[in-house]
Each structure stands twice: as structure tokens, then as C-alpha cells.
Amino acid sequence: MSSIDPTAISRPRSPDLISGYHLEKLVGSGGMGEVHKATQLSLGRTVAVKLLNPELAKDPSFIARFQKEAAALAALSHPHIVSIVDKGKTDTTYYLVMEFVDGPSLRELIRAPELDVTGALRRMLEICRAIEYAHGRGVIHRDLKPENILLDQQAGGIAKVSDFGLASFLADASPSSRYALTSTHVSMGTLSYMAPEQRVDAKNADARADIFSLGVILYEWLTGEVPLGTFDPPSQRKEGLDPRLDAIVTRCLKPDPEDRYPSVRALIEDLELLVPGSMSSLPAVRPTRIHRLRQGVRKVVRKTLQAAAALVVLAALGVLAREWLRDGEARPRVQPGAAIMEDLGPMSALTGPGRSEDASERRTLALGEGPEQLNLLVSGRPVEFQENAVIFPAVDGQSRVGRVRMNVVGREGDIATLSARLRADAAPPTPMRRALAFWNGPPRATQAAVLLVGSTDLDYVALIHNGAGEPVRLEWALDERRGTMLGPDAPEGEAVLELKVDAEGVLQAFVGKGKEQRAIAEPINLGPGWMEHFGELPPVPAVGCIEGTCRIEGLTFTVRKAPPPGTTAPVPTLAVRPAAPVPAKAVAPKKAPPPPPKKQPAKAPPKGGKRR
């Protein structure tokens, strides 16, 4: 590929660059080229002219992609898809002439401070109908994102899908062989909106990849956030949202394509139930008998499920009331470290900012701050990153325990250090939490922890912050050895915790930093080869949270190898050498007093003598 001149896009264009069109002003630019507002001289109408970057116009692959977009648009004619007018070639580049959409992109609408849920769902239906139509014509968009959806103000703000430059054609469509640009096992698109299978192999991604992208757009539109990793349902992120949206979004965002909606038509049918008069954007069509029957069956099924759910809730409340009224024995509470290391359900992969430094004898991992993206495994509660900190936001329900484990290998060494700054804050009271406290008793105190975790999650060492004024806890379960020790009370606000294991296998825990650092109880002697207590693989760092809100910053894990046996001998001599000259210098002043008395009498006579 030819190198791209960074100024090539921004150079002024001649208004009469393209025969039959007059370029008026630049309205957008990007890596592929630029878009101009122009006038089609033959009809006197306003159009949009898309010019391929002249440098890219020398590259056959980009020319083919440009031609591919033209072929996709030519195959589509829909009120919610930007239509193509013309295409051609100049002496220096290629161009497309398209319908001019006078309005902002969906990105600008998402950023608006107030959310019109009904309006958002109406426009979402328009987008879905456009994609359903494209799929019916054998075209998969593969790059759906807010920037590629325009809102036509002259047509009442209706949505129009644009930018089919990464589109693919289904196998039964005629242009497939001519424009098959994507190679196997190549990822194409925008990462945050791409389906998992598209990130691995874009060529074999089918129409369900577009359904995943539609789910991301809908979630971001409703909550203002892109769903990453383990995410909360929309109704928990934004008050007042219909809980039925949770099921729709969740089904769109299933990692396995088989678990998503089988078609965009199925997604549209669910969305239509939430939007009054949802067919108003299209010409009125009288429902068929089959459609009315289907709607009636769906309504009966939903009513039945709602009644069944209400009965289940009442039964559960009855069981809780019975347990609460019993005079039975108090149930033993699980230790916090054991609770964090329990089976919290399926793990999900997540990446977080950080850095990894590998030297010959020293390896360091730092989570939360750095230019790299570290691999993490999340279990239980959702987690998010804010200002280089790992955050467990407060949640309601049964999933009150969360764990984030670094997914790393090869961190071997004889000496290890794990440190972090932790904060544990109680969750603010809400009606739901008050109800749970009434039936289940007071919730556990908020607890944040840093851990060294073995390969099976059964072996661990946990250093736990129980909140301000509560003692810091050291808990361990290694093979058959288990125990707990309490240390000094944690300070107000943030607590700095540190775990250290030396080459002899002596484990120590500390709270505080610098001169304020204090040890937690007594050291634990794990013995040489201490890493074997964690299983077949060396331990990895992890963080956990129980109840409330937990914030972990500056998580740093360092392992290094102890000096070779041959280098240990000079170490004590180096420590002794500075001490040897000290007594020598101390003895010298003691032998010095005898000479001065001899010199004193020699100086005395001049004082008693006569002056000259």
C-alpha cells in the first residue's frame, strides 16, 4: 500500500473537479477520503459527493472497497438508507454521488442531555427496518455505529443508514464473487460495535453480526455507555426504562450468534410492542390475519409469564418470611476470602488499562494505569474502570460478590510483592436494599480485597479491607493450611495494603506506607518452594469485593528471582565492611590525647615571659 499523505485530505478542491457537479463545501472527512456538499447541475439539486483519498486511489484494495460501497448502495432502495445517484472517476481519484442528508449523525443525538425513550425506539425501528431490507437484498453492513446513521431534518428527523464500505454480500447474491474483499480470519469494523465472531473472522460473519451491532447502539442510546464485558441491564443504568428492554438488548448482545435473534424481523417484532403506533414512519398497512393471531398469542404468553413471575415472587417472600420467623440457629458466615473465591458463575473476559514490564530477573504487572490492555477474568458482580481505578459499583440482588483475576502466565520467581490502595464504602440506602435488609437481616459490611490466587481458585491468600475503623484481615487457604489473623484498624478513606513473600517463603502483610506502615500480626512461614502451595501454576493477582462499593487503585504485582547461591557470599562481607572502619576511627581519637599535654608546657612559658 502506498504511504498516505496526511495533508492530502485537507487540500482544497476545485469546485468543478467533477463534470456535471459543483462542489460547494467540505462537510466531512476521514481516513478514506472526504464528503462535499455539491449541486448536480443537470437537475439543480443538492447532493453529497464522496471523494476517495488520491493516495488511496492508487491502491487496488481501496479502489475495490470504494466500488463495493457503490454496488451495495445500488442494490438498495429504501427510505431509511442513503441512496446513490452516480459514481465515476477523475484523473486523480474516484467518487460517489449520493443523496444529501441535511442533519446530524446519531452520535450527536446520543450525546444530548435528555433522553426521549419513545423517540429513540421509533428511530431504532427505522434503523432495524433498513437493515432488515438490506439483509433481504443479500447485503450485510458490518460497520453499524452511531457515526454511520444520519438524521434527515428535512424529512422530520428520520434515520438513514450510510457508509456501506465494509458491507459483504451473501453467498446467493450476484456481486459476491466480484467484491469479496475480506480475507478469512481478518477483523474489519469498529471494535466497540463488532460482534465477537466478527473480531475473529469478518469474512464468515453473517447477518447476526449486524444484530449484535444494533444491540450495542440501542444500549448506548438508552444508557449513554457502550456495553463492555459484564454489563448491567439498561433499566438498572437508567431510571424509568421499561424492563422489557433488558431482555431485548441482552438477546442482541449474546456472545454466541445462535443465542441472538435469528433475524432482524424478530427483533423488530419485540421492539414494536414497546412503541405505540410504531408503524407510523411507514405507509399504513393493514395487519394480516396471521400477524394478528401472532400478536394475540404473544400477548397471552406475556400475561401468563407475568402472572407466573408474580406467583414465584410471592412464594419466595413466603419462604424468606418463614426462615426469618424461625427460632433456628444462626447460619455460619463464610469468611470473606472464601466468599470471594467461591464459584460466582461463568467468567467473562475483559481488558483493562495497565502495563507489563519484563526484565531478566524481574517482572511487574500494574493494573489501572498504563498504555497496554491487560487480560482479565471477571466473575460475579459487574466491574468498570474509572480514572485508572477498578470499580465494583453497588448492586442489588443476589450477586453481591465480585472478583477480577489477571489472566497472565509465566510470572515465576522466588520473591513476590503485591500492593494496592483500597477503599470500601457502604452502598447508599434504597427501597430495594431496605426490603432485602428487612427479610435477610443487615447486610454484611463492605469488604475489598487483594489476593494471590492459585490455579484452581481453591488456594489463595487474601488481604482484606473491612472499612474504616475495622481491623485489616489476613486470610489464607493453602493445601490443608487455613487461618485468619487480624491486624490494626484501617484508616479513614483509602487503605494501602501490601503482601510480601521472600525467597525463604516467609509471607508478611502490611497496612499503610512509608513510616506509617505497620505489620499485620505475625509472619507465615510457607517454606522454600512456597509457590507450590498454590497449585501447578504460580499464583496470579486478583481483587474482590463484597457488598457496597469497592475501589482499587495502583494494583502492582512484582515477582523476581532470588540471587544465585554463588552470589550470596559477598553480600554479608559488603554489609560488614562499612562497620570495620568505624571502630578504627573511633579508637584513633582515644590515642590522640597524650601528645597534646607535651605541647602545652612548651606554649606556657611565653605567656609568663616578658614582652619584647
Coordinates of C-alpha atoms in Angstrom, one line a residue:
M1 CA 0.0 0.0 0.0
S2 CA 1.2 3.5 -0.8
S3 CA 2.0 5.8 2.0
I4 CA -0.7 8.3 2.7
D5 CA 0.0 12.0 2.6
P6 CA -1.6 13.3 5.9
T7 CA -2.4 16.6 4.1
A8 CA -4.0 15.1 1.1
I9 CA -7.5 15.1 2.5
S10 CA -7.4 18.7 3.7
R11 CA -6.2 20.2 0.4
P12 CA -8.8 22.5 -1.3
R13 CA -10.6 21.0 -4.2
S14 CA -11.6 22.7 -7.4
P15 CA -15.4 23.4 -7.4
D16 CA -15.5 21.9 -10.9
L17 CA -13.4 18.9 -10.2
I18 CA -16.2 16.5 -11.3
S19 CA -18.0 17.1 -14.6
G20 CA -21.7 17.9 -14.0
Y21 CA -21.3 18.8 -10.4
H22 CA -20.3 21.9 -8.5
L23 CA -18.6 21.3 -5.1
E24 CA -19.7 23.9 -2.6
K25 CA -18.2 23.0 0.8
L26 CA -16.5 20.2 2.7
V27 CA -18.9 18.6 5.2
G28 CA -16.8 15.6 6.5
S29 CA -13.5 13.8 6.1
G30 CA -11.8 10.7 7.3
G31 CA -9.2 8.1 6.6
M32 CA -10.9 7.0 3.3
G33 CA -11.5 10.5 1.9
E34 CA -13.9 13.4 2.2
V35 CA -17.5 14.3 1.6
H36 CA -18.6 17.5 -0.1
K37 CA -21.9 19.2 -0.3
A38 CA -22.5 19.8 -4.1
T39 CA -25.0 20.8 -6.7
Q40 CA -26.0 18.4 -9.5
L41 CA -26.0 20.9 -12.4
S42 CA -28.4 18.9 -14.6
L43 CA -31.2 18.9 -12.0
G44 CA -30.1 21.7 -9.8
R45 CA -30.5 19.6 -6.7
T46 CA -28.2 19.3 -3.7
V47 CA -26.2 16.1 -3.4
A48 CA -23.3 14.7 -1.5
V49 CA -20.0 13.8 -3.3
K50 CA -17.7 11.3 -1.6
L51 CA -14.1 11.5 -2.9
L52 CA -11.6 8.8 -2.3
N53 CA -8.3 10.0 -1.0
P54 CA -6.0 10.4 -4.0
E55 CA -3.2 8.4 -2.3
L56 CA -5.6 5.6 -1.6
A57 CA -6.9 5.8 -5.2
K58 CA -3.6 4.3 -6.2
D59 CA -4.2 1.2 -4.1
P60 CA -6.3 -1.6 -5.7
S61 CA -7.8 -2.8 -2.4
F62 CA -9.2 0.6 -1.5
I63 CA -10.5 1.1 -5.0
A64 CA -12.3 -2.2 -4.7
R65 CA -13.7 -1.2 -1.4
F66 CA -15.0 2.1 -2.9
Q67 CA -16.6 0.2 -5.8
K68 CA -18.1 -2.2 -3.3
E69 CA -19.9 0.5 -1.5
A70 CA -21.3 1.7 -4.8
A71 CA -22.5 -1.8 -5.6
A72 CA -24.1 -2.2 -2.2
L73 CA -26.0 1.1 -2.4
A74 CA -27.0 0.4 -6.0
A75 CA -28.7 -2.8 -4.8
L76 CA -30.7 -1.0 -2.1
S77 CA -33.6 1.4 -2.4
H78 CA -35.2 2.1 1.0
P79 CA -36.5 5.3 2.7
H80 CA -34.0 4.7 5.6
I81 CA -30.9 4.0 3.6
V82 CA -28.9 6.8 1.9
S83 CA -29.4 6.4 -1.9
I84 CA -26.7 6.5 -4.6
V85 CA -27.0 8.9 -7.5
D86 CA -23.9 8.4 -9.6
K87 CA -20.3 7.1 -9.5
G88 CA -17.2 7.8 -11.6
K89 CA -13.5 8.5 -11.9
T90 CA -11.4 11.7 -12.4
D91 CA -7.8 12.0 -13.4
T92 CA -6.7 11.6 -9.7
T93 CA -9.4 9.8 -7.8
Y94 CA -12.8 8.0 -7.7
Y95 CA -16.1 9.5 -6.5
L96 CA -19.6 8.5 -5.4
V97 CA -22.6 10.9 -5.7
M98 CA -25.2 10.2 -3.0
E99 CA -28.4 11.7 -1.6
F100 CA -27.5 14.7 0.7
V101 CA -28.8 14.2 4.2
D102 CA -29.1 17.6 5.9
G103 CA -28.8 16.7 9.6
P104 CA -26.6 15.4 12.4
S105 CA -25.4 11.9 13.0
L106 CA -26.9 9.6 15.6
R107 CA -23.7 10.2 17.7
E108 CA -24.8 13.8 18.3
L109 CA -28.3 12.7 19.4
I110 CA -26.9 10.2 21.8
R111 CA -24.8 12.9 23.5
A112 CA -28.0 15.0 24.1
P113 CA -28.5 15.6 27.9
E114 CA -32.1 14.3 27.8
L115 CA -33.3 11.0 26.5
D116 CA -36.6 10.7 24.6
V117 CA -37.2 7.0 25.0
T118 CA -40.2 6.7 22.7
G119 CA -38.4 8.8 20.0
A120 CA -35.3 6.7 20.4
L121 CA -37.2 3.5 19.9
R122 CA -39.0 4.8 16.9
R123 CA -35.8 5.7 15.2
M124 CA -34.3 2.4 16.3
L125 CA -37.2 0.7 14.5
E126 CA -36.3 2.7 11.4
I127 CA -32.7 1.6 11.5
C128 CA -33.8 -2.0 12.0
R129 CA -36.1 -1.9 9.1
A130 CA -33.3 -0.6 6.9
I131 CA -31.0 -3.4 7.9
E132 CA -33.8 -6.0 7.5
Y133 CA -34.3 -4.7 4.0
A134 CA -30.5 -4.8 3.3
H135 CA -30.3 -8.4 4.6
G136 CA -33.2 -9.3 2.3
R137 CA -31.2 -8.0 -0.6
G138 CA -28.2 -10.1 0.4
V139 CA -26.2 -7.1 1.9
I140 CA -24.6 -7.2 5.5
H141 CA -23.5 -3.8 6.7
R142 CA -20.7 -4.9 9.1
D143 CA -19.9 -1.4 10.3
L144 CA -23.0 -0.2 12.1
K145 CA -22.2 2.6 14.6
P146 CA -23.8 6.0 15.5
E147 CA -21.5 7.8 13.2
N148 CA -22.9 5.9 10.2
I149 CA -26.5 6.8 10.9
L150 CA -27.7 10.2 9.8
L151 CA -30.9 12.1 10.8
D152 CA -32.7 13.8 7.9
Q153 CA -34.1 17.0 9.4
Q154 CA -35.9 17.9 6.2
A155 CA -37.8 14.6 6.4
G156 CA -38.8 15.0 10.1
G157 CA -35.6 13.7 11.6
I158 CA -35.9 10.1 10.2
A159 CA -32.9 7.9 10.4
K160 CA -30.9 6.9 7.3
V161 CA -28.1 4.3 7.3
S162 CA -25.0 5.2 5.4
D163 CA -21.4 4.0 4.7
F164 CA -21.6 0.6 3.3
G165 CA -17.9 0.5 2.6
L166 CA -17.3 -2.7 4.7
A167 CA -20.5 -4.4 3.5
S168 CA -20.5 -8.0 2.4
F169 CA -22.8 -9.9 0.1
L170 CA -24.4 -13.1 1.0
A171 CA -23.4 -16.2 -1.0
D172 CA -26.6 -16.2 -3.1
A173 CA -26.2 -12.6 -4.2
S174 CA -24.6 -12.0 -7.6
P175 CA -22.0 -9.4 -6.6
S176 CA -20.4 -11.7 -4.1
S177 CA -17.6 -13.0 -6.2
R178 CA -16.7 -9.6 -7.6
Y179 CA -16.4 -7.8 -4.3
A180 CA -15.2 -10.5 -1.9
L181 CA -12.6 -8.2 -0.2
T182 CA -12.4 -9.7 3.3
S183 CA -9.9 -12.5 3.9
T184 CA -10.6 -15.3 6.3
H185 CA -9.6 -14.7 9.9
V186 CA -9.4 -10.9 9.3
S187 CA -11.2 -8.5 11.6
M188 CA -12.9 -5.5 10.0
G189 CA -15.2 -2.8 11.5
T190 CA -15.2 -0.7 14.7
L191 CA -14.1 -2.7 17.7
S192 CA -16.7 -1.5 20.2
Y193 CA -19.6 -2.3 17.9
M194 CA -18.3 -5.6 16.4
A195 CA -19.7 -9.0 17.2
P196 CA -17.2 -11.4 18.9
E197 CA -17.2 -13.7 15.8
Q198 CA -16.6 -10.7 13.5
R199 CA -13.5 -9.7 15.5
V200 CA -12.0 -13.1 14.8
D201 CA -13.2 -13.8 11.2
A202 CA -15.1 -11.0 9.5
K203 CA -15.5 -12.9 6.2
N204 CA -17.6 -15.6 7.8
A205 CA -19.7 -13.3 10.0
D206 CA -23.4 -13.4 8.9
A207 CA -26.4 -11.2 9.4
R208 CA -26.4 -11.8 13.1
A209 CA -23.2 -9.7 13.4
D210 CA -25.4 -6.7 12.4
I211 CA -27.9 -7.7 15.1
F212 CA -25.1 -7.5 17.7
S213 CA -24.2 -4.0 16.5
L214 CA -27.8 -2.9 16.7
G215 CA -27.8 -4.1 20.3
V216 CA -24.7 -2.1 21.1
I217 CA -26.2 1.0 19.5
L218 CA -29.5 0.6 21.4
Y219 CA -27.8 0.0 24.8
E220 CA -25.6 3.1 24.3
W221 CA -28.6 5.2 23.2
L222 CA -30.5 4.2 26.3
T223 CA -27.7 4.5 28.9
G224 CA -25.0 6.7 27.3
E225 CA -22.4 3.9 27.7
V226 CA -21.1 1.2 25.5
P227 CA -21.6 -2.3 26.9
L228 CA -18.2 -3.9 27.6
G229 CA -17.5 -7.1 29.4
T230 CA -20.1 -7.8 32.1
F231 CA -22.7 -5.0 31.9
D232 CA -25.8 -4.0 33.8
P233 CA -29.2 -4.2 32.1
P234 CA -30.4 -0.8 30.7
S235 CA -33.1 -0.4 33.3
Q236 CA -30.5 -0.6 36.1
R237 CA -28.3 2.0 34.4
K238 CA -31.2 4.4 33.6
E239 CA -34.2 5.0 35.8
G240 CA -37.6 4.8 34.2
L241 CA -36.7 2.4 31.3
D242 CA -39.1 -0.4 30.5
P243 CA -37.6 -3.6 32.0
R244 CA -38.7 -5.4 28.8
L245 CA -35.8 -3.6 27.1
D246 CA -33.4 -5.6 29.2
A247 CA -34.3 -8.9 27.5
I248 CA -34.2 -7.3 24.0
V249 CA -30.7 -5.8 24.5
T250 CA -29.4 -8.9 26.3
R251 CA -30.5 -11.2 23.5
C252 CA -28.9 -8.9 20.8
L253 CA -25.6 -9.0 22.7
K254 CA -25.3 -12.7 23.3
P255 CA -21.7 -13.8 22.6
D256 CA -22.9 -16.9 20.7
P257 CA -24.7 -15.9 17.4
E258 CA -27.0 -18.9 17.9
D259 CA -28.4 -17.3 21.1
R260 CA -29.2 -13.9 19.4
Y261 CA -32.3 -13.0 17.4
P262 CA -32.4 -15.3 14.3
S263 CA -33.3 -12.3 12.2
V264 CA -33.8 -8.5 12.4
R265 CA -37.5 -9.1 11.7
A266 CA -37.7 -11.0 15.1
L267 CA -36.0 -8.0 16.8
I268 CA -38.4 -5.6 15.2
E269 CA -41.4 -7.6 16.4
D270 CA -40.2 -7.2 20.0
L271 CA -39.5 -3.5 19.7
E272 CA -42.9 -2.8 18.1
L273 CA -44.6 -4.0 21.3
L274 CA -42.9 -1.1 23.2
V275 CA -43.6 1.7 20.8
P276 CA -47.2 3.0 20.4
G277 CA -48.0 3.5 16.7
S278 CA -44.7 2.1 15.7
M279 CA -45.7 1.7 12.1
S280 CA -46.3 5.4 11.7
S281 CA -43.0 6.0 9.9
L282 CA -44.0 3.7 7.1
P283 CA -47.2 3.7 4.9
A284 CA -50.1 2.2 6.9
V285 CA -50.5 -1.5 6.2
R286 CA -53.5 -3.4 7.5
P287 CA -52.3 -6.3 9.6
T288 CA -52.9 -9.8 8.2
R289 CA -54.9 -12.4 10.0
I290 CA -51.7 -14.4 10.7
H291 CA -50.0 -11.3 12.1
R292 CA -53.0 -10.5 14.3
L293 CA -53.0 -14.1 15.6
R294 CA -49.3 -14.0 16.3
Q295 CA -49.7 -10.7 18.2
G296 CA -52.6 -12.2 20.3
V297 CA -50.6 -15.3 21.1
R298 CA -47.6 -13.2 22.2
K299 CA -49.8 -11.1 24.4
V300 CA -51.4 -14.1 26.1
V301 CA -47.9 -15.7 26.6
R302 CA -46.6 -12.5 28.2
K303 CA -49.5 -12.1 30.5
T304 CA -49.1 -15.7 31.6
L305 CA -45.4 -15.3 32.3
Q306 CA -46.0 -12.1 34.3
A307 CA -48.6 -13.9 36.4
A308 CA -46.3 -16.8 36.9
A309 CA -43.4 -14.5 37.9
A310 CA -45.7 -12.8 40.4
L311 CA -46.5 -16.1 42.0
V312 CA -42.9 -17.1 42.2
V313 CA -42.0 -13.8 43.9
L314 CA -44.9 -14.3 46.4
A315 CA -43.7 -17.9 47.1
A316 CA -40.1 -16.7 47.6
L317 CA -41.3 -14.0 50.0
G318 CA -43.2 -16.6 52.0
V319 CA -40.1 -18.8 52.2
L320 CA -38.0 -15.9 53.4
A321 CA -40.6 -14.9 56.0
R322 CA -40.7 -18.5 57.3
E323 CA -37.0 -18.6 57.6
W324 CA -36.9 -15.2 59.3
L325 CA -39.6 -16.2 61.8
R326 CA -37.9 -19.4 62.8
D327 CA -36.1 -19.6 66.1
G328 CA -33.4 -21.7 64.4
E329 CA -29.7 -21.5 64.7
A330 CA -27.8 -18.6 63.1
R331 CA -26.1 -19.7 59.9
P332 CA -22.3 -19.6 60.0
R333 CA -20.9 -16.9 57.9
V334 CA -18.4 -17.7 55.2
Q335 CA -15.0 -16.0 55.6
P336 CA -14.7 -13.0 53.2
G337 CA -11.7 -14.5 51.3
A338 CA -13.6 -17.8 50.9
A339 CA -16.7 -15.9 49.7
I340 CA -14.7 -14.1 47.1
M341 CA -13.1 -17.3 45.9
E342 CA -16.4 -19.3 45.7
D343 CA -17.9 -20.3 42.3
L344 CA -19.5 -17.0 41.2
G345 CA -20.9 -18.3 38.0
P346 CA -19.5 -18.1 34.4
M347 CA -16.4 -15.9 33.9
S348 CA -16.3 -13.2 31.3
A349 CA -13.2 -11.8 29.6
L350 CA -12.4 -8.1 29.9
T351 CA -9.5 -5.9 29.2
G352 CA -8.3 -3.1 31.4
P353 CA -5.6 -0.4 31.1
G354 CA -2.2 -1.2 32.6
R355 CA 1.4 -2.1 31.9
S356 CA 3.6 -5.1 31.9
E357 CA 7.4 -4.9 32.4
D358 CA 9.6 -7.9 31.8
A359 CA 13.3 -7.9 32.7
S360 CA 15.7 -10.7 33.0
E361 CA 15.2 -11.2 36.7
R362 CA 12.2 -9.1 37.5
R363 CA 8.6 -8.9 36.1
T364 CA 6.0 -6.4 37.0
L365 CA 2.3 -6.1 36.3
A366 CA 0.4 -2.9 37.1
L367 CA -3.4 -2.6 36.6
G368 CA -5.3 0.6 36.1
E369 CA -2.6 2.9 34.7
G370 CA -0.5 2.3 31.6
P371 CA -0.6 2.2 27.8
E372 CA -1.3 -1.5 27.4
Q373 CA -4.5 -3.5 27.7
L374 CA -4.2 -6.4 30.2
N375 CA -6.4 -9.5 30.0
L376 CA -8.8 -10.0 33.0
L377 CA -11.4 -12.6 34.0
V378 CA -14.5 -11.2 35.8
S379 CA -16.8 -13.3 37.9
G380 CA -20.0 -12.3 39.9
R381 CA -20.6 -8.6 40.1
P382 CA -20.0 -6.2 37.2
V383 CA -16.8 -4.2 37.2
E384 CA -15.8 -1.0 35.5
F385 CA -12.7 1.3 35.1
Q386 CA -12.8 4.9 36.2
E387 CA -9.8 7.2 36.3
N388 CA -7.3 4.2 36.3
A389 CA -9.2 2.6 39.2
V390 CA -11.0 -0.8 39.3
I391 CA -14.6 -0.1 40.5
F392 CA -17.2 -2.5 41.8
P393 CA -20.3 -0.3 41.8
A394 CA -23.1 -1.1 44.3
V395 CA -25.6 -3.6 43.1
D396 CA -28.9 -5.1 44.4
G397 CA -29.9 -8.8 44.3
Q398 CA -28.0 -12.0 44.9
S399 CA -24.8 -11.1 43.0
R400 CA -23.2 -9.1 45.8
V401 CA -19.7 -10.7 45.5
G402 CA -17.3 -9.9 42.6
R403 CA -13.9 -11.0 41.6
V404 CA -11.4 -9.8 38.9
R405 CA -8.4 -12.0 38.2
M406 CA -5.5 -11.2 36.0
N407 CA -5.3 -13.7 33.1
V408 CA -1.5 -14.0 33.0
V409 CA 1.1 -16.8 32.8
G410 CA 4.8 -17.2 33.3
R411 CA 5.2 -14.9 36.3
E412 CA 7.6 -17.2 38.1
G413 CA 10.0 -16.1 40.9
D414 CA 11.1 -16.7 44.4
I415 CA 10.2 -13.3 45.8
A416 CA 6.8 -11.6 45.2
T417 CA 5.2 -8.3 46.2
L418 CA 1.5 -7.4 45.8
S419 CA 0.3 -3.9 46.7
A420 CA -2.7 -1.7 46.1
R421 CA -4.8 1.2 47.5
L422 CA -8.3 0.1 48.5
R423 CA -11.5 1.9 49.5
A424 CA -14.6 0.1 50.8
D425 CA -17.8 2.2 51.1
A426 CA -21.3 1.1 52.2
A427 CA -24.0 1.3 49.5
P428 CA -26.4 4.2 49.8
P429 CA -29.9 3.0 51.1
T430 CA -32.6 2.4 48.5
P431 CA -36.1 0.9 48.8
M432 CA -34.8 -2.4 47.4
R433 CA -31.9 -2.6 49.8
R434 CA -34.2 -1.7 52.8
A435 CA -36.5 -4.6 51.8
L436 CA -33.7 -7.0 51.5
A437 CA -32.3 -5.9 54.9
F438 CA -35.8 -6.5 56.4
W439 CA -36.0 -10.0 55.1
N440 CA -32.4 -11.1 55.2
G441 CA -31.1 -9.0 58.1
P442 CA -28.5 -6.3 58.0
P443 CA -26.1 -6.7 55.0
R444 CA -22.5 -7.6 55.5
A445 CA -20.0 -4.8 55.8
T446 CA -18.4 -3.7 52.6
Q447 CA -15.1 -5.6 52.1
A448 CA -12.5 -5.0 49.4
A449 CA -9.6 -7.4 49.0
V450 CA -6.3 -8.1 47.1
L451 CA -5.4 -11.7 46.6
L452 CA -2.8 -14.1 45.4
V453 CA -4.8 -16.9 43.7
G454 CA -3.8 -20.4 42.8
S455 CA -4.5 -22.2 39.5
T456 CA -7.7 -23.9 40.9
D457 CA -9.2 -21.0 42.9
L458 CA -9.1 -23.3 46.0
D459 CA -5.7 -22.0 47.2
Y460 CA -5.4 -18.3 48.0
V461 CA -4.0 -15.6 50.3
A462 CA -6.4 -12.6 50.8
L463 CA -5.6 -9.3 52.4
I464 CA -9.0 -7.7 53.2
H465 CA -10.0 -4.1 53.9
N466 CA -13.2 -4.2 56.1
G467 CA -13.8 -0.4 56.1
A468 CA -12.6 2.5 58.1
G469 CA -12.1 1.7 61.8
E470 CA -12.3 -2.1 61.3
P471 CA -9.2 -4.3 61.6
V472 CA -7.5 -5.4 58.4
R473 CA -7.7 -9.2 57.9
L474 CA -5.2 -11.6 56.5
E475 CA -6.8 -14.9 55.4
W476 CA -5.2 -17.9 53.7
A477 CA -6.2 -21.3 52.4
L478 CA -3.2 -23.3 51.1
D479 CA -3.4 -27.0 50.8
E480 CA -4.7 -28.1 54.2
R481 CA -3.4 -24.9 55.9
R482 CA -6.1 -22.4 56.7
G483 CA -6.2 -19.5 59.0
T484 CA -7.1 -15.8 59.7
M485 CA -5.2 -13.1 61.5
L486 CA -6.4 -9.6 62.4
G487 CA -4.2 -6.5 62.2
P488 CA -4.5 -2.8 63.0
D489 CA -7.7 -0.8 62.2
A490 CA -7.9 0.6 58.7
P491 CA -7.6 4.4 58.4
E492 CA -10.4 6.6 57.2
G493 CA -10.9 6.6 53.4
E494 CA -8.1 4.8 51.5
A495 CA -6.0 2.0 52.9
V496 CA -2.7 0.9 51.4
L497 CA -2.3 -2.9 51.7
E498 CA 0.8 -4.9 50.8
L499 CA 1.7 -8.6 50.7
K500 CA 5.3 -9.8 50.6
V501 CA 6.9 -13.2 50.2
D502 CA 10.7 -13.6 50.4
A503 CA 12.9 -16.3 48.9
E504 CA 12.6 -18.4 52.1
G505 CA 8.8 -18.5 51.8
V506 CA 8.1 -16.1 54.7
L507 CA 4.8 -14.2 54.0
Q508 CA 4.1 -10.9 55.6
A509 CA 1.2 -8.5 55.3
F510 CA 1.3 -4.7 55.9
V511 CA -1.1 -1.8 56.1
G512 CA 0.0 1.8 55.4
K513 CA 3.0 3.1 53.6
G514 CA 6.4 4.7 54.4
K515 CA 6.9 5.4 58.1
E516 CA 3.2 4.7 58.8
Q517 CA 3.4 1.1 57.5
R518 CA 2.5 -1.5 60.2
A519 CA 2.7 -5.3 60.0
I520 CA -0.4 -7.4 60.3
A521 CA 0.1 -10.0 63.1
E522 CA 2.9 -12.5 62.7
P523 CA 4.7 -13.7 59.5
I524 CA 3.6 -17.0 58.0
N525 CA 6.4 -19.4 57.1
L526 CA 5.4 -21.2 53.9
G527 CA 9.0 -22.5 53.4
P528 CA 11.2 -22.7 50.3
G529 CA 9.3 -23.5 47.1
W530 CA 6.3 -21.7 48.5
M531 CA 4.7 -21.3 45.1
E532 CA 3.9 -25.0 45.0
H533 CA 1.2 -24.4 47.7
F534 CA -0.8 -22.5 45.1
G535 CA -1.1 -25.5 42.7
E536 CA 0.6 -26.4 39.4
L537 CA 1.0 -22.8 38.2
P538 CA 2.5 -19.8 40.0
P539 CA -0.1 -17.5 41.8
V540 CA -1.6 -14.6 40.0
P541 CA -3.0 -11.3 41.4
A542 CA -6.7 -10.7 41.9
V543 CA -9.1 -8.2 43.5
G544 CA -12.5 -8.8 45.1
C545 CA -15.5 -7.0 46.6
I546 CA -18.4 -7.9 48.9
E547 CA -21.4 -5.6 49.2
G548 CA -21.3 -1.8 48.8
T549 CA -18.8 0.0 46.5
C550 CA -15.2 -1.0 46.3
R551 CA -12.4 1.0 44.6
I552 CA -8.9 -0.5 44.0
E553 CA -6.1 1.7 42.6
G554 CA -2.4 1.2 41.9
L555 CA -2.6 -2.6 41.9
T556 CA 1.0 -3.7 41.3
F557 CA 2.4 -7.3 41.3
T558 CA 6.1 -7.9 41.1
V559 CA 8.0 -11.2 41.1
R560 CA 11.7 -11.7 40.9
K561 CA 14.2 -14.4 41.3
A562 CA 16.5 -14.6 44.3
P563 CA 20.2 -14.1 43.7
P564 CA 22.1 -17.3 42.7
P565 CA 23.7 -19.2 45.6
G566 CA 27.2 -18.2 44.4
T567 CA 26.4 -14.5 44.8
T568 CA 25.1 -14.8 48.4
A569 CA 28.6 -15.0 50.0
P570 CA 29.8 -11.5 49.1
V571 CA 26.6 -10.0 50.4
P572 CA 27.5 -10.3 54.2
T573 CA 31.0 -9.0 53.6
L574 CA 29.7 -6.0 51.9
A575 CA 27.5 -5.4 54.9
V576 CA 30.4 -5.8 57.3
R577 CA 33.0 -3.7 55.5
P578 CA 31.3 -0.4 56.3
A579 CA 31.3 -1.4 60.0
A580 CA 35.0 -2.2 60.2
P581 CA 36.4 1.3 59.6
V582 CA 34.1 2.8 62.2
P583 CA 35.8 1.3 65.3
A584 CA 39.2 2.2 63.8
K585 CA 38.2 5.8 63.6
A586 CA 36.6 5.6 67.0
V587 CA 39.9 4.3 68.6
A588 CA 42.1 6.9 66.9
P589 CA 40.7 9.8 68.9
K590 CA 41.3 7.9 72.2
K591 CA 45.1 7.6 71.5
A592 CA 45.4 11.3 70.5
P593 CA 45.2 12.9 74.0
P594 CA 48.9 12.0 75.1
P595 CA 50.7 14.3 72.6
P596 CA 48.8 17.5 73.5
P597 CA 49.9 17.6 77.1
K598 CA 53.6 17.6 76.0
K599 CA 53.0 20.6 73.7
Q600 CA 51.1 22.5 76.4
P601 CA 54.1 23.2 78.6
A602 CA 56.1 24.5 75.6
K603 CA 53.5 27.1 75.0
A604 CA 53.1 28.1 78.6
P605 CA 56.5 29.9 79.1
P606 CA 55.7 32.6 76.5
K607 CA 52.7 33.5 78.5
G608 CA 54.7 34.1 81.7
G609 CA 57.7 35.7 80.0
K610 CA 58.4 39.3 79.2
R611 CA 57.3 41.1 76.2
R612 CA 59.9 42.4 73.7

